[in-house]
Coordinates of C-alpha atoms and ligand atoms in Angstrom, one line a residue:
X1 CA 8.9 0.6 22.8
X2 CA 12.7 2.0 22.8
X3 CA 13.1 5.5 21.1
X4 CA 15.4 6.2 18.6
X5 CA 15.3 3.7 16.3
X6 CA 16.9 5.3 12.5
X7 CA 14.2 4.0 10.1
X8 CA 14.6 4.5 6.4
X9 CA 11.1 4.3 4.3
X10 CA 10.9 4.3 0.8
X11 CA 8.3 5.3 -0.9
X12 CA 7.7 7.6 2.1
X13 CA 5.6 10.6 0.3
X14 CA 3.0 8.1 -1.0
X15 CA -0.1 7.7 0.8
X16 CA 0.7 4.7 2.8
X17 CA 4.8 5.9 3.7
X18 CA 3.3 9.5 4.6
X19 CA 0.7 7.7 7.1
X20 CA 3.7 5.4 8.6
X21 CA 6.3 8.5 8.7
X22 CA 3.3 10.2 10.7
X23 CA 3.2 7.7 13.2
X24 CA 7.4 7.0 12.8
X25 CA 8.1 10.4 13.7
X26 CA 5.3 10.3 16.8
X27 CA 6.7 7.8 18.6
X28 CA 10.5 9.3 18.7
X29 CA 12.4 7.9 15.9
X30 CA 15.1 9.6 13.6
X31 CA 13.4 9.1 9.9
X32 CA 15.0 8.9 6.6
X33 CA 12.6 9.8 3.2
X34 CA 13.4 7.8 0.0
X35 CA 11.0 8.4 -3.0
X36 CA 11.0 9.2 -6.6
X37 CA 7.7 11.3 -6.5
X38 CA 6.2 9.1 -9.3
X39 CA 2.6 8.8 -7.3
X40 CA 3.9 10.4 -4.1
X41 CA 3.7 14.2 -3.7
X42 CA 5.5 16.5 -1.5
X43 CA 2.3 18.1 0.1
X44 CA 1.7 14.5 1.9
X45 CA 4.5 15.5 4.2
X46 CA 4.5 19.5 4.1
X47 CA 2.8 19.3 8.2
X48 CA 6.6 17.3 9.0
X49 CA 8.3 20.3 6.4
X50 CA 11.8 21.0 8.5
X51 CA 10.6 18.5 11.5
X52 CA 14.5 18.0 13.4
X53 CA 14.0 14.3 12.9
X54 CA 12.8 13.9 9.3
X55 CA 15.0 13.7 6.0
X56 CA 13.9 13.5 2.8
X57 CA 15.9 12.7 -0.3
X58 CA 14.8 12.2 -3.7
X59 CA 16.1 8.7 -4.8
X60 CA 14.9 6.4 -7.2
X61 CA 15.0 2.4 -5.7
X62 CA 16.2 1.0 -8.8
X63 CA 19.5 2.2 -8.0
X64 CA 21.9 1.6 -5.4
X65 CA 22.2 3.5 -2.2
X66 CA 24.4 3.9 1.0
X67 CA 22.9 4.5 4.3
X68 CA 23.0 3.7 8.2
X69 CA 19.5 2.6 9.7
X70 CA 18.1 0.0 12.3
X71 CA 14.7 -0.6 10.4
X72 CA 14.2 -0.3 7.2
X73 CA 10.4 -0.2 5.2
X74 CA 10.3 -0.7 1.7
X75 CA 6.8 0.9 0.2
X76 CA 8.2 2.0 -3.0
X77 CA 6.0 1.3 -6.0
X78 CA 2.9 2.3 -7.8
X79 CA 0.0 0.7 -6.3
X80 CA -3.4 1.5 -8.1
X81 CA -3.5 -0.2 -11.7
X82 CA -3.6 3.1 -13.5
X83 CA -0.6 4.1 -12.3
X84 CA 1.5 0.9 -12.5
X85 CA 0.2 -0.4 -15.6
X86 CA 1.1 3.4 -17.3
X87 CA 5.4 1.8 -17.6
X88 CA 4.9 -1.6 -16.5
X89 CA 8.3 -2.5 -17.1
X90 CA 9.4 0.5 -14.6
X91 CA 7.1 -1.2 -11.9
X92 CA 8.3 -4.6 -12.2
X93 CA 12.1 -3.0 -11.8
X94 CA 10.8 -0.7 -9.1
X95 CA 9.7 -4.1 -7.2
X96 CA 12.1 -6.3 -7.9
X97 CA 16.0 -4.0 -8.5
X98 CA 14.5 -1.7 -5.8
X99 CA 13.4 -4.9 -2.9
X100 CA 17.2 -6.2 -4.3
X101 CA 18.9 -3.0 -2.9
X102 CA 16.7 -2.6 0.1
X103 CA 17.8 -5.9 0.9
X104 CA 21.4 -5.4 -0.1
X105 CA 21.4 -2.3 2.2
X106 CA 19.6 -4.4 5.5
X107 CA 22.2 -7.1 4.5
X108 CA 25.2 -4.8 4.7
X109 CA 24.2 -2.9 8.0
X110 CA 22.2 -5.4 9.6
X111 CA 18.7 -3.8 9.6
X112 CA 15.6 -5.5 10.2
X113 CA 13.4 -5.0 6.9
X114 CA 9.9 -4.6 6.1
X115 CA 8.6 -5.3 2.7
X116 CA 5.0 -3.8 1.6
X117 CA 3.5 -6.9 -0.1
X118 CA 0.1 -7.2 -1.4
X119 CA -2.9 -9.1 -1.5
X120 CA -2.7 -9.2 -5.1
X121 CA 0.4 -11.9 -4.5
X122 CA -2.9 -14.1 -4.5
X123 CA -4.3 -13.5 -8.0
X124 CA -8.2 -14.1 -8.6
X125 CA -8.1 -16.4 -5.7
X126 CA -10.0 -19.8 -5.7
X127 CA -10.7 -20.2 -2.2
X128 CA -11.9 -17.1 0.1
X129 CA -10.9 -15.5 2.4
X130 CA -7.1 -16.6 1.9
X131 CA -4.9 -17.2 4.4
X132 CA -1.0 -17.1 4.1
X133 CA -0.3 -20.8 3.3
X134 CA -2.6 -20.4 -0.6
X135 CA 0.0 -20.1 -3.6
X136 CA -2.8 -17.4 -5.5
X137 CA -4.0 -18.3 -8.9
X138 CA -2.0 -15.0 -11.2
X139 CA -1.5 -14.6 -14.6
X140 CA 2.0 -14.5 -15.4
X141 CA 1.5 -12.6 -18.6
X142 CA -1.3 -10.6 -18.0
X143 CA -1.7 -7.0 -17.7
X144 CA -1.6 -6.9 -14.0
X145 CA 1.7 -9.5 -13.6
X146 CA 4.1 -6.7 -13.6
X147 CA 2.7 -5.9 -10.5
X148 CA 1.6 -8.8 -9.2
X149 CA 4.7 -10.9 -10.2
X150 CA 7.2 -8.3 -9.4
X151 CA 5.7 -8.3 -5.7
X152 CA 5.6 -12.1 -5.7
X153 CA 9.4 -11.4 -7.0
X154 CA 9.9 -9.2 -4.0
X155 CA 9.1 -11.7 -1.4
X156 CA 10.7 -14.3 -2.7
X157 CA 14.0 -12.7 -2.8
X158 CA 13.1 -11.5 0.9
X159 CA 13.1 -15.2 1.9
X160 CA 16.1 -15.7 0.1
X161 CA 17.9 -12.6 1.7
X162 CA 16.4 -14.4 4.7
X163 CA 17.8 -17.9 4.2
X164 CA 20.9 -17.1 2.7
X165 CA 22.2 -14.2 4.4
X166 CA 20.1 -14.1 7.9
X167 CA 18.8 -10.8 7.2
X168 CA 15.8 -10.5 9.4
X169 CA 13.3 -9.7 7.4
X170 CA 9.3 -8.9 7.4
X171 CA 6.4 -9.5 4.7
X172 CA 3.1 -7.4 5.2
X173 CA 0.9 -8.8 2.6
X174 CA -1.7 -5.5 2.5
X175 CA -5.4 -5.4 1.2
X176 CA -7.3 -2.4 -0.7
X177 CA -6.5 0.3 2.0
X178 CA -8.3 3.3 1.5
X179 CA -8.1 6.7 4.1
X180 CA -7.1 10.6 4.1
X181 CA -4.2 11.7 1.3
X182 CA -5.5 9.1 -1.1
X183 CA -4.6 10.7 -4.3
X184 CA -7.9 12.4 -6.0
X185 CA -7.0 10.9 -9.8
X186 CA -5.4 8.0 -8.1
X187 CA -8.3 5.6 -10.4
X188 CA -8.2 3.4 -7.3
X189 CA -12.4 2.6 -6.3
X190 CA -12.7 4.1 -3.0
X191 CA -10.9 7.4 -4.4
X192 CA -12.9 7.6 -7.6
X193 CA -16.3 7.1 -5.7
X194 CA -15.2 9.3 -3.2
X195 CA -14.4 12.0 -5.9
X196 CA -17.6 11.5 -8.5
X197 CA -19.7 11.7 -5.4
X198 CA -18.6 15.0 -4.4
X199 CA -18.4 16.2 -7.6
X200 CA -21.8 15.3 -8.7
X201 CA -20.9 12.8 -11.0
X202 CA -21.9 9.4 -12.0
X203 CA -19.9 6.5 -10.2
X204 CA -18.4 4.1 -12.4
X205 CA -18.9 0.4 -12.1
X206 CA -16.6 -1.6 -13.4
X207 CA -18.3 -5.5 -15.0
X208 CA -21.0 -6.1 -13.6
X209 CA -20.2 -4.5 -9.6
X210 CA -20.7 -8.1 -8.0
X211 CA -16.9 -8.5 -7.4
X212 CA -15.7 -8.0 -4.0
X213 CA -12.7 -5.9 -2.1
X214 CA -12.2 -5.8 1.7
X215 CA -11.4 -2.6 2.7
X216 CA -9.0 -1.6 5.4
X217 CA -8.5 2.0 7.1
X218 CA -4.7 3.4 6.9
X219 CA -4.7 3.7 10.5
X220 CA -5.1 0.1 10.9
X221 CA -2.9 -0.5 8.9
X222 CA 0.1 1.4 10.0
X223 CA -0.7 -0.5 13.8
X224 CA -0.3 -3.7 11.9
X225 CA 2.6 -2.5 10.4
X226 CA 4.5 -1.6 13.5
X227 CA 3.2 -4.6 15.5
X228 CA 4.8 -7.1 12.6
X229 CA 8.5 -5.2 12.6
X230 CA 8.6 -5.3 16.3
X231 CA 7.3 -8.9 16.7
X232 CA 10.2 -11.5 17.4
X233 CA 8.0 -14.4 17.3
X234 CA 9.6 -17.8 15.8
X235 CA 7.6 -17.3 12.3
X236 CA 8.0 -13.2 12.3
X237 CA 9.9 -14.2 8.9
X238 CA 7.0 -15.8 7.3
X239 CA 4.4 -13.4 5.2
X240 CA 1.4 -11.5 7.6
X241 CA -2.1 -10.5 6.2
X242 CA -2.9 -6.7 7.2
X243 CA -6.7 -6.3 6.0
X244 CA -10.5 -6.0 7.0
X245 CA -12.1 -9.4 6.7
X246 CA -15.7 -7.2 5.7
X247 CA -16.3 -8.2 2.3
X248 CA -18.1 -5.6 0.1
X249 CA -19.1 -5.5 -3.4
X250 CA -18.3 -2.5 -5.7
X251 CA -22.6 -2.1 -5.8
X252 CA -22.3 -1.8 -1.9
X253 CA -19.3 0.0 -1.9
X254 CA -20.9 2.6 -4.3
X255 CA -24.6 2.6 -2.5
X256 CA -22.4 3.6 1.0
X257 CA -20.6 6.4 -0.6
X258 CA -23.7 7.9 -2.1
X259 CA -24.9 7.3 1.2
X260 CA -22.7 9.0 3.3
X261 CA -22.2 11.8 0.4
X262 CA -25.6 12.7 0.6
X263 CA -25.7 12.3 -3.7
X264 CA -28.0 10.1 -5.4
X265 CA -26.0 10.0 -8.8
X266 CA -26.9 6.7 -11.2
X267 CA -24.3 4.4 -12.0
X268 CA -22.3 4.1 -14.9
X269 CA -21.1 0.7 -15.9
X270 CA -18.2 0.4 -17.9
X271 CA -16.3 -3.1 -19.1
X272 CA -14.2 -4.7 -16.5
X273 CA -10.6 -4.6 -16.3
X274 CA -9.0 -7.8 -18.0
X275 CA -7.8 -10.0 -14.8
X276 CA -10.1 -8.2 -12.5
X277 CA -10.1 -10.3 -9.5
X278 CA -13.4 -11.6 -8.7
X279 CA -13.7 -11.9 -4.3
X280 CA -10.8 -11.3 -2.0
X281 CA -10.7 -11.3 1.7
X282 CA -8.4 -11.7 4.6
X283 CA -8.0 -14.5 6.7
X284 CA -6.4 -12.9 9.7
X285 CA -6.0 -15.3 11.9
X286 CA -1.6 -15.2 12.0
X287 CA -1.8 -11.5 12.6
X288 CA -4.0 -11.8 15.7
X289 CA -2.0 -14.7 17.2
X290 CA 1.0 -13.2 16.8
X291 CA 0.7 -9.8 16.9
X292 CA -2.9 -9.2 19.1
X293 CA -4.0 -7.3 16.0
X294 CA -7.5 -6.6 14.4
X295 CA -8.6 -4.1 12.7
X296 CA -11.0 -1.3 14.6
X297 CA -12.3 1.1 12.0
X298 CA -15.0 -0.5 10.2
X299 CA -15.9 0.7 6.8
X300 CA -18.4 3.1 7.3
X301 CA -16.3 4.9 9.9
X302 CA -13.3 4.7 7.7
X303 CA -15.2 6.0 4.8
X304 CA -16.6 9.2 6.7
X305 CA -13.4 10.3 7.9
X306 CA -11.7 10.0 4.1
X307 CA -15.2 12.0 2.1
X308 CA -14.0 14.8 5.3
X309 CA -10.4 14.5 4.1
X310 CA -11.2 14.8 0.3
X311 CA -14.2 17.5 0.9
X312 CA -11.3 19.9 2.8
X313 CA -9.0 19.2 0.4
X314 CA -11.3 20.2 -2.8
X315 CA -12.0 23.4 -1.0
X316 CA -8.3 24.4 -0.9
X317 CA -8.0 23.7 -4.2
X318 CA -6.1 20.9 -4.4
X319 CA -5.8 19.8 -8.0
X320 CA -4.5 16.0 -9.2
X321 CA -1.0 14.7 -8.3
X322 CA -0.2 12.6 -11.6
X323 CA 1.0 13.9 -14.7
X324 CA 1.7 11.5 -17.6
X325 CA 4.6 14.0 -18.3
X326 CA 6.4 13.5 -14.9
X327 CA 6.4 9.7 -15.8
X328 CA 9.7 8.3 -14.2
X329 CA 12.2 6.0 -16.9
Ligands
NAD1 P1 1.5 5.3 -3.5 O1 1.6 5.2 -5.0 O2 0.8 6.4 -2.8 O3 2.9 5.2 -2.8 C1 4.0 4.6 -3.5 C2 5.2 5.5 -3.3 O4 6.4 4.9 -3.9 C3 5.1 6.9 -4.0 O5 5.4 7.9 -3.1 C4 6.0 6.8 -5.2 O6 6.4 8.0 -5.7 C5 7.1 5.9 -4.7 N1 7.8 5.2 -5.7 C6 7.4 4.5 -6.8 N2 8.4 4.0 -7.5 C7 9.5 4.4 -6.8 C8 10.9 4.2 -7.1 N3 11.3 3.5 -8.2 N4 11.8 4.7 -6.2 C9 11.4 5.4 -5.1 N5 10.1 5.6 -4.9 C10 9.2 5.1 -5.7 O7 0.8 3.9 -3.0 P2 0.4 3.4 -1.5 O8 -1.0 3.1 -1.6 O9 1.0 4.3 -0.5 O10 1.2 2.0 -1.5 C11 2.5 1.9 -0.8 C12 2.9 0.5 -0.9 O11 2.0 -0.4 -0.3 C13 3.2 0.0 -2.3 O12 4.3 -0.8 -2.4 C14 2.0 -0.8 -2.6 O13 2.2 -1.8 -3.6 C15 1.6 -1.4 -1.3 N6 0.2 -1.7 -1.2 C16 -0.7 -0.8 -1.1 C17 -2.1 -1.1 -1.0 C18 -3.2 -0.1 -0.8 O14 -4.3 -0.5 -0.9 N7 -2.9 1.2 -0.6 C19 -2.5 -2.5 -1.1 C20 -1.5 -3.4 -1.2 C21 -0.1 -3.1 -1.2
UDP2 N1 23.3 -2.2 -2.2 C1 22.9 -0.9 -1.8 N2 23.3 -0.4 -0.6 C2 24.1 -1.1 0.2 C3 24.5 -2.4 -0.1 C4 24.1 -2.9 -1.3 O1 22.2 -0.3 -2.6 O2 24.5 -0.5 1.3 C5 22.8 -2.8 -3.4 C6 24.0 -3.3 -4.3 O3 24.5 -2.3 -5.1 C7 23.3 -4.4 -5.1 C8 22.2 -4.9 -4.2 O4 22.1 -3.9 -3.1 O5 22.8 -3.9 -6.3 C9 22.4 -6.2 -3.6 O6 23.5 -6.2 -2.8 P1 24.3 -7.5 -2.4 O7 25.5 -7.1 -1.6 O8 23.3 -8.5 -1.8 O9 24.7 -8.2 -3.8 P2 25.9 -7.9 -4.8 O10 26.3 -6.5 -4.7 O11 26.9 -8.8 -4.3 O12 25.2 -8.3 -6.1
UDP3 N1 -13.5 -0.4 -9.7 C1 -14.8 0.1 -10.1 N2 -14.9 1.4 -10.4 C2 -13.8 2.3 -10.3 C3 -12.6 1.8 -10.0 C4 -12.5 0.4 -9.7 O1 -15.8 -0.7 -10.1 O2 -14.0 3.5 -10.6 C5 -13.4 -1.8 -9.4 C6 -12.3 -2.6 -10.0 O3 -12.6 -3.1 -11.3 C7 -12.0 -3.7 -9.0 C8 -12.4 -3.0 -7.6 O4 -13.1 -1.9 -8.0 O5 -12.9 -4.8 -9.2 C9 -11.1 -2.5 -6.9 O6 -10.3 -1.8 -7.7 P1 -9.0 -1.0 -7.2 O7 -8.3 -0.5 -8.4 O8 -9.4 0.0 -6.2 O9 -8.2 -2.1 -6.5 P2 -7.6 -3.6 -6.9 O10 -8.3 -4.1 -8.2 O11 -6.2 -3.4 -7.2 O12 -7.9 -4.5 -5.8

């Protein structure tokens, strides 16, 4: 791979950028830090604090920006419901006026771009697992649409940016990833077993448990990632599942954390989330022709390395990220 690439991420302090910026900064390249520290937080970065080739700046997406870069990655918005449902009209702008000026920027110095797209662009799917060619089944005026529409948003003006003005873009369409810096109060599943586990708490189940996630380990991830924005293949425009085909219920999900936690705490069901999607899984198949990319860490490894993460953490005293009174406007 050539060196010295200058790669702007936004969204870079959040728990996937800080992952990528890791890996960014390992093999050679200059990096540039955009975030608004809604859900990221500073610590996720503190090992690169002063690192020759890191920047950060504190910029919110939603408004314009000048730069010079060869790649650009746009990560920037709230991912776990909590969060983006807390100023759901901040979230759809973060998707939709922040992918418009990350594209306006790659338009104007000729930067590949990477958009982080979801899984959720597919809704409560009716076929599983789902591949890149199914439309989803969303609610447009649901509770979860400002995320799920404003991603959906996102890519299409990618494909526009794409058709209209060549800009060579890339759509990463993610599943549940879960791994190290997860954000303790981040309401996300994995986190919240994680953390009621080690506390000693009850785990709560959300409906009835029976829904399913596939779950895919940050490092993974970032591989797929990299592989997509240096892949030149004819369709390297069109959309890419990143994900762990393993399907897993929330029941399973919870039994394995007790599990590997070593606590045997009951379960506390609470009423499901309106639009909870029911199953989701990946069809991988585009990302291994084209890019030679599976995923390695399987769930129980994955999981074991993240309850080590959290346990250290606790014991430094780490306290939650998110305050309701840092909420950005
Ligand atoms: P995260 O909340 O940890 O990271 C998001 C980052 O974006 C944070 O640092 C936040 O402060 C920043 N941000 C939010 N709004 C911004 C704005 N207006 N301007 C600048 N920065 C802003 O979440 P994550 O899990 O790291 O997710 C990163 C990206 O990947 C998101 O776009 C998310 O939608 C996508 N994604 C994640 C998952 C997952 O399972 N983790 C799954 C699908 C898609
Ligand atoms: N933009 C930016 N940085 C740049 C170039 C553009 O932030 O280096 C923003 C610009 O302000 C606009 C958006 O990206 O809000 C889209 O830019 P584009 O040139 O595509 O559209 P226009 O400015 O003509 O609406
Ligand atoms: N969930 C749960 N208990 C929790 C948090 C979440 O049962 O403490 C369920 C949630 O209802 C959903 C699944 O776990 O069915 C995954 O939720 P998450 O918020 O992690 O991801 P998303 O719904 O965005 O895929």
């Amino acid at each position: 791979m050539s060196e010295n690439h200058r790669v702007v991420v936004v969204g870079g302090v959040g728990f996937l950028g800080s992952h990528l910026i890791d890996r960014l900064i390992g093999d050679g390249h200059w990096v540039i830090c955009l975030d608004n520290y809604f859900t990221g937080h500073k610590r996720n970065l503190a090992h690169l604090h002063n690192h020759p080739r890191l920047e950060t700046i504190r910029h919110d997406i939603t408004e314009p920006i000048l730069l010079e870069a060869d790649w650009i990655f746009n990560l920037a918005c709230p991912a776990s419901p909590i969060h983006y449902q807390y100023n759901p009209i901040k979230t759809i702008k973060t998707s939709v006026v922040g992918a418009l000026n990350c594209l306006g920027l790659a338009k104007r110095i000729g930067a590949r771009i990477l958009q982080a797209s979801t899984s959720e662009v597919y809704g409560d799917p009716d076929v599983n697992p789902q591949n890149e060619s199914y439309w989803g089944r969303v609610n447009p005026i649901g509770i979860r649409s400002c995320y799920d529409e404003g991603k959906r948003c996102a890519e299409a003006l990618f494909m526009d940016y794409h058709r209209a003005h060549d800009v060579d873009i890339r759509i990463v369409r993610i599943f549940n990833t879960y791994g190290p810096r997860m954000a303790f109060d981040d309401g996300r599943v994995v986190s919240n077993f994680i953390g009621q586990a080690l506390r000693g708490q009850p785990l709560t189940i959300y409906g009835d448990g029976k829904q399913t996630r596939s779950f895919g380990y940050v490092d993974d991830l970032i591989e797929g990632f990299i592989r997509l924005m240096e892949y030149t293949g004819d369709d390297c425009n069109e959309p890419h599942n990143i994900g762990n085909p393993g399907e897993f219920s929330m029941l399973e999900l919870a039994e394995l954390v007790q599990e590997l936690v070593g606590s045997n705490q009951p379960l506390d069901h609470k009423p499901a989330p309106e639009d909870d999607p029911m199953q989701r899984r990946p069809d991988i198949t585009r990302a291994k022709r084209n890019l030679g990319w599976e995923p390695t860490t399987q769930l129980r490894e994955g999981l074991e390395r993240t309850i080590e993460d959290f346990r250290a953490r606790m014991r430094s005293g780490e306290s939650s990220s998110y305050s309701r009174r840092r909420r950005p406007r």
